[in-house]
Short mmCIF file of C-alpha atoms and ligand atoms in Angstrom, two decimals:
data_model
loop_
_atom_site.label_atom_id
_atom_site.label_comp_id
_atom_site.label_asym_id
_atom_site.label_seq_id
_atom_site.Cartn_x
_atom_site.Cartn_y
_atom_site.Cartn_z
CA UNK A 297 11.69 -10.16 -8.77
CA UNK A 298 13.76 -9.34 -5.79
CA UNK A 299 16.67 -11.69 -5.00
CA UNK A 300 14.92 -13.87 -3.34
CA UNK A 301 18.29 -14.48 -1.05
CA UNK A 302 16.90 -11.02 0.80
CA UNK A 303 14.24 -12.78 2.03
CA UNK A 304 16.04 -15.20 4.15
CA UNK A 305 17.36 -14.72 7.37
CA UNK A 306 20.10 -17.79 8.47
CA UNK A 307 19.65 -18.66 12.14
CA UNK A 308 22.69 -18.44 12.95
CA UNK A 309 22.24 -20.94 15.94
CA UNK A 310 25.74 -22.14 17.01
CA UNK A 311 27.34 -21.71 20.68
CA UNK A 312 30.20 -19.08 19.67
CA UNK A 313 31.51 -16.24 17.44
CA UNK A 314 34.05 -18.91 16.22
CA UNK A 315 31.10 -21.35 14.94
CA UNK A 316 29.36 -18.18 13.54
CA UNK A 317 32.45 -16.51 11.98
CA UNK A 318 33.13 -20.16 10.29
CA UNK A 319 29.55 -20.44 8.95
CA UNK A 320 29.33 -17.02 7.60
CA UNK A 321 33.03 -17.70 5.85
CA UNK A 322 31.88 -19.87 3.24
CA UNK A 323 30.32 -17.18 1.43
CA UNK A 324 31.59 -14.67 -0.04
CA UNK A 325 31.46 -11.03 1.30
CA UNK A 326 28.40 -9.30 -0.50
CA UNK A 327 26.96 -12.60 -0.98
CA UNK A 328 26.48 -13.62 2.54
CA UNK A 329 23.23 -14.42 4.02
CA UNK A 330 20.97 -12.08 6.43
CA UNK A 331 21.42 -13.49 9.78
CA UNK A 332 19.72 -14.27 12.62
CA UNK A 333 21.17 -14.08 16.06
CA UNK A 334 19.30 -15.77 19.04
CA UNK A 335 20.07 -15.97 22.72
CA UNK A 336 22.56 -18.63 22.21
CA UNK A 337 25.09 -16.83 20.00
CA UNK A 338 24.55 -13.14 21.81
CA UNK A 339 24.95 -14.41 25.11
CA UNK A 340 28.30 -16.20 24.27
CA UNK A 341 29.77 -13.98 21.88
CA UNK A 342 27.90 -10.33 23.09
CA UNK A 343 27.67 -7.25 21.35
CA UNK A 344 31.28 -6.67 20.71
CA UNK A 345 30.53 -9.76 18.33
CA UNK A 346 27.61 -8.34 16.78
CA UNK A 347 29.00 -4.47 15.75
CA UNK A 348 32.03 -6.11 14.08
CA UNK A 349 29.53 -7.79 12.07
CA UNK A 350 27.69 -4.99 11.30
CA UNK A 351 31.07 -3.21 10.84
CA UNK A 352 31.47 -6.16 7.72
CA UNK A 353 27.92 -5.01 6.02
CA UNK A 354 26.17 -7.54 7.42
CA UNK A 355 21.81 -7.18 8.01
CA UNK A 356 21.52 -8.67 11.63
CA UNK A 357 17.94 -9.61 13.20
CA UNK A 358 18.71 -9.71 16.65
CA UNK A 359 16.11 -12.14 18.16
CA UNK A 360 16.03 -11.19 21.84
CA UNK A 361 11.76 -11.55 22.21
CA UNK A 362 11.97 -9.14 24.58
CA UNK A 363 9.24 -8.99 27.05
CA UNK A 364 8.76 -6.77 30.30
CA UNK A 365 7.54 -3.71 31.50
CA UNK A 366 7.36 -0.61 29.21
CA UNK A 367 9.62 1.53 30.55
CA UNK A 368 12.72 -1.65 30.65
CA UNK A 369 11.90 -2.85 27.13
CA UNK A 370 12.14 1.00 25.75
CA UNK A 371 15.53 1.23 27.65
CA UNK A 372 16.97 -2.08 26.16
CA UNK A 373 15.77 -0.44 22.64
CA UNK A 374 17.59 2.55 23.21
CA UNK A 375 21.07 0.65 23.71
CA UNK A 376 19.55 -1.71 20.66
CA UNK A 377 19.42 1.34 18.45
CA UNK A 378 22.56 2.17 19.14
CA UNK A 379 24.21 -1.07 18.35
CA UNK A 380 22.83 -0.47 15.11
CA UNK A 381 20.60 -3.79 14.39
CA UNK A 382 18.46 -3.94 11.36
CA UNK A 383 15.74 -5.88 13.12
CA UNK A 384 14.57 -6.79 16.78
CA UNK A 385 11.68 -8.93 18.48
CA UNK A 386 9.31 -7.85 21.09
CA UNK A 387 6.44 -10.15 22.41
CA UNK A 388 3.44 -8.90 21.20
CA UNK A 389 1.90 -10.51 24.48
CA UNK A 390 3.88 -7.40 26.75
CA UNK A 391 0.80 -5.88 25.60
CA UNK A 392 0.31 -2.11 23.39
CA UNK A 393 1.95 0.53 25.83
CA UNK A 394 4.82 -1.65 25.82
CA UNK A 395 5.29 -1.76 22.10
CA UNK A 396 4.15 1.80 21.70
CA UNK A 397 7.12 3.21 23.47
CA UNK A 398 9.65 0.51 22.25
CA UNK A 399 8.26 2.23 18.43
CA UNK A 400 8.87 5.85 19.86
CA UNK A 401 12.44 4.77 21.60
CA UNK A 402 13.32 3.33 17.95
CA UNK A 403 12.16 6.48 15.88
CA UNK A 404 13.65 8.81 18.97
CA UNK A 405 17.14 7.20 18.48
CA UNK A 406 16.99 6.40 14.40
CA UNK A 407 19.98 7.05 12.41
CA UNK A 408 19.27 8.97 9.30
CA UNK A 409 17.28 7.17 7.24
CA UNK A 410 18.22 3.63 9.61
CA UNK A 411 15.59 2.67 11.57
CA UNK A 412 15.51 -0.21 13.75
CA UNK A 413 12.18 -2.94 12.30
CA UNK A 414 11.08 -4.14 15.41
CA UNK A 415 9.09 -7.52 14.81
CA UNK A 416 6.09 -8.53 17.59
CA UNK A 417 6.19 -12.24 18.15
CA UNK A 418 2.62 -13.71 18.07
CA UNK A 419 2.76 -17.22 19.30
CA UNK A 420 6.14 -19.27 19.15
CA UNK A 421 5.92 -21.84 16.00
CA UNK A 422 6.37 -24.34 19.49
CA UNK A 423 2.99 -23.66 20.30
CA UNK A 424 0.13 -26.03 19.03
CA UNK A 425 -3.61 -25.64 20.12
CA UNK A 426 -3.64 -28.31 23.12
CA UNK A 427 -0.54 -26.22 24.43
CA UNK A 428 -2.35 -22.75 23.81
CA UNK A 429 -5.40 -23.80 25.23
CA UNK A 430 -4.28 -26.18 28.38
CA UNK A 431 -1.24 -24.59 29.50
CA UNK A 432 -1.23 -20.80 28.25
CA UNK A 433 -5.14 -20.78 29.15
CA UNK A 434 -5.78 -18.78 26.17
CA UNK A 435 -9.54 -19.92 24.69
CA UNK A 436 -10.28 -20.33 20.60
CA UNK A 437 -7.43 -21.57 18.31
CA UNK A 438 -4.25 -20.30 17.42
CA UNK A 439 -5.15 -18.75 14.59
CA UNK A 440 -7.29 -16.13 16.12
CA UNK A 441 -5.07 -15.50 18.89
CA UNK A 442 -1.96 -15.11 16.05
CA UNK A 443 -4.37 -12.45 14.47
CA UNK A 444 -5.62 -10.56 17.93
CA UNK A 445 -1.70 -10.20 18.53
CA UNK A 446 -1.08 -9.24 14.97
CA UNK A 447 -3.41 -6.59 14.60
CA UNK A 448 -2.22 -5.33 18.10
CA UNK A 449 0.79 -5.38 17.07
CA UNK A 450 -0.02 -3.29 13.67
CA UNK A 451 -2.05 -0.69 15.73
CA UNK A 452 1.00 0.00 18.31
CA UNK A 453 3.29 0.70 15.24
CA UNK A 454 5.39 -2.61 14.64
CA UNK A 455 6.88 -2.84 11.55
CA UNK A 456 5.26 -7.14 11.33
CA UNK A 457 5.28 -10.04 13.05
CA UNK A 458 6.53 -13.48 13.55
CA UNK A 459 4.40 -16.13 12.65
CA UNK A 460 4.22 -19.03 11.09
CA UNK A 461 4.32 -19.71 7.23
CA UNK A 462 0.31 -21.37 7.84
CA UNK A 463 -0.29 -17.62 9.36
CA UNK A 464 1.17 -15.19 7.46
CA UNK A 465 -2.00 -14.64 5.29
CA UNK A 466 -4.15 -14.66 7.92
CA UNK A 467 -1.72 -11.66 9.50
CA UNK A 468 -2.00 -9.87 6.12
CA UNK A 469 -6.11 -10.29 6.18
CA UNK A 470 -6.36 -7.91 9.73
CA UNK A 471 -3.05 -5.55 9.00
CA UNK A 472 -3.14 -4.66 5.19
CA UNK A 473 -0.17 -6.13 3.16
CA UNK A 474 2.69 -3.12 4.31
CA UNK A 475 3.09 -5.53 7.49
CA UNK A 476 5.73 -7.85 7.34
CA UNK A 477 4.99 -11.50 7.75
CA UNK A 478 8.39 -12.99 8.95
CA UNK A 479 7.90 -16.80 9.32
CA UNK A 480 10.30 -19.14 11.26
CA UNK A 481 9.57 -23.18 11.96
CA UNK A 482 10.86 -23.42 7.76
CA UNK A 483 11.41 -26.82 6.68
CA UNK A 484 12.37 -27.87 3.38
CA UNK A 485 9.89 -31.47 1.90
CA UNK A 486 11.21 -34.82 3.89
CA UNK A 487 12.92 -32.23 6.88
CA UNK A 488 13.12 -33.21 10.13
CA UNK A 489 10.18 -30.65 12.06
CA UNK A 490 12.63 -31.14 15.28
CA UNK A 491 11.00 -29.04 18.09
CA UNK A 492 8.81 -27.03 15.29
CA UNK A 493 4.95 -27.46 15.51
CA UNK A 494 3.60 -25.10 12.76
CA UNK A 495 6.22 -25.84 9.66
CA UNK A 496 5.65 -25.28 6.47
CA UNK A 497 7.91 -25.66 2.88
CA UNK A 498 9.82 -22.52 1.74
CA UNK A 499 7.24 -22.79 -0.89
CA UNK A 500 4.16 -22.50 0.66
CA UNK A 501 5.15 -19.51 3.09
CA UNK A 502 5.56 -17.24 0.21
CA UNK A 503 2.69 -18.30 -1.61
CA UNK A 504 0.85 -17.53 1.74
CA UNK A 505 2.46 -14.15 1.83
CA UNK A 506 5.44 -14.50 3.89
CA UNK A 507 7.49 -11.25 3.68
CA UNK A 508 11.07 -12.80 5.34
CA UNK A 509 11.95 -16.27 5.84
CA UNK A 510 13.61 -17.70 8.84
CA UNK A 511 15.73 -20.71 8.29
CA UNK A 512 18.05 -22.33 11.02
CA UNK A 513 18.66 -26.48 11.21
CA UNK A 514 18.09 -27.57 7.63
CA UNK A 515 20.83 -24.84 6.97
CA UNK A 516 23.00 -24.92 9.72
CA UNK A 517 22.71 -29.00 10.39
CA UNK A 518 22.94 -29.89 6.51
CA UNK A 519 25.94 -31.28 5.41
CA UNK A 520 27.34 -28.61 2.83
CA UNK A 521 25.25 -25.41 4.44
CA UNK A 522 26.10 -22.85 1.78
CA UNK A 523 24.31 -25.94 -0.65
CA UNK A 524 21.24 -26.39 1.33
CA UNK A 525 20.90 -22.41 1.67
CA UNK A 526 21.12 -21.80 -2.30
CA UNK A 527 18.51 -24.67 -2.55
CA UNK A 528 15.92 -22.90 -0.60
CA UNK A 529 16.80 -19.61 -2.51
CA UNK A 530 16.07 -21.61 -5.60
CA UNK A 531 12.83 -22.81 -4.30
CA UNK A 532 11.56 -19.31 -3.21
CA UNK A 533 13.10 -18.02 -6.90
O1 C5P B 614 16.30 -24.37 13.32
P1 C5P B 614 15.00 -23.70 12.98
O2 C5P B 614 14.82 -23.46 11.49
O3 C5P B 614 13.81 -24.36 13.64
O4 C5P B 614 15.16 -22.24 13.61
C1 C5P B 614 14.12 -21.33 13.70
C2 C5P B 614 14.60 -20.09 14.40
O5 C5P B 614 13.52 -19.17 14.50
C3 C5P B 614 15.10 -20.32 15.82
O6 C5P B 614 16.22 -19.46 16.00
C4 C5P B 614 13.96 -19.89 16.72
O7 C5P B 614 14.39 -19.32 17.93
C5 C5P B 614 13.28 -18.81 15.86
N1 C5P B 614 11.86 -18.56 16.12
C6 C5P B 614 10.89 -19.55 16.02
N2 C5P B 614 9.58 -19.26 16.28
C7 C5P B 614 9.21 -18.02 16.63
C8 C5P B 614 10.17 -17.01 16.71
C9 C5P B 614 11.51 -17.33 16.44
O8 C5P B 614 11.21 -20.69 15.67
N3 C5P B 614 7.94 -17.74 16.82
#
């Protein structure tokens, strides 16, 4: 099997490049986690922060969700591509002309055989029915919505989604199994869920076909970090 450390992206969650640089120090270089960077860390530390990263080998999945108008999201791709990020996030939600040309801005502006992923978000692992239904005004439950995004997604040429580790089968049943299932709102048995609606164990998203993990708090939060990260690695193993 794969090293199952490749399937887990750190959430690198922490308010500067200081926090983040300390974090990613206690591992060794070639060891070191795939990361995550969210709007906290990119908006403090910017994208000076993020090419000396990627200048140190690192696999960054910058997770901007973006979410506007065709034409703007394909022009914040095209400065994306060149930053050289492994992975990006786009709502699904924008709609298929908007993730149609954020696909053709990626392949337009690909680097040899690097290509930037770019991952639709289906619904935020926030969202629970009574919140889908009442406040987004979106009928049914969230699992057919997560699979009308999904295979919208698929059709305008993402390479997956986001979903949760509950969904990520139900992704792979109306996209084929080439579509990566990356699943956030990860917590380890006896884990706080903190903000997180849809959780699962590490466990149970792979068994349900998650491609990529996406682990933040139990990691970050935990006492010794680099221990609680090699425990979930264990667990997927
Ligand atoms: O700390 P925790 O493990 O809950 O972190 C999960 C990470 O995944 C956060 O950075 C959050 O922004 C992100 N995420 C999510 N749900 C989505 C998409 C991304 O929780 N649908």
């Amino acid at each position: 099997m794969e090293n199952p450390q490749n399937r887990i992206f750190l959430a690198l969650d922490v308010p500067d490049e200081k926090q983040a640089d300390h974090l990613l120090s206690l591992w060794d270089p070639g060891e070191r986690p795939l990361i995550k960077v969210g709007y906290q860390l990119f908006f403090a530390a910017g994208p000076q922060w993020v090419e000396k990263r990627k200048n140190a080998g690192d696999t960054i999945f910058l997770d901007l969700k973006l979410h506007d108008i065709p034409n703007t999201v394909a022009k914040g791709i095209e400065s994306l591509s060149r930053l050289g990020v492994d992975f990006v996030t786009i709502h699904a939600s924008g709609g298929r002309k908007m993730m149609e040309k954020a696909r053709e801005t990626a392949d337009k502006h690909a680097d040899g055989s690097r290509r930037l992923k770019l991952l639709a978000v289906t619904q935020l692992t926030s969202t629970d029915q009574k919140m889908l239904n009442q406040e987004l005004g979106i009928p049914g439950d969230v699992r057919e919505s997560v699979q009308k995004l999904a295979s919208l997604a698929c059709g305008a040429g993402m390479d997956g989604v986001i979903c949760s580790g509950l969904e990520a089968r139900w992704v792979k049943q109306v996209t084929g199994t080439g579509f990566l299932a990356v699943t956030p709102g990860i917590r380890p048995q006896g884990f706080s869920s903190d903000d997180q609606k849809r959780i699962v164990t590490p466990r149970e998203a792979v068994l349900n076909g998650a491609d990529y993990l996406v682990v933040g708090r139990p990691v970050t939060q935990a006492p010794d970090p680099k221990k609680a990260f090699q425990s979930l690695v264990e667990e997927i193993r």
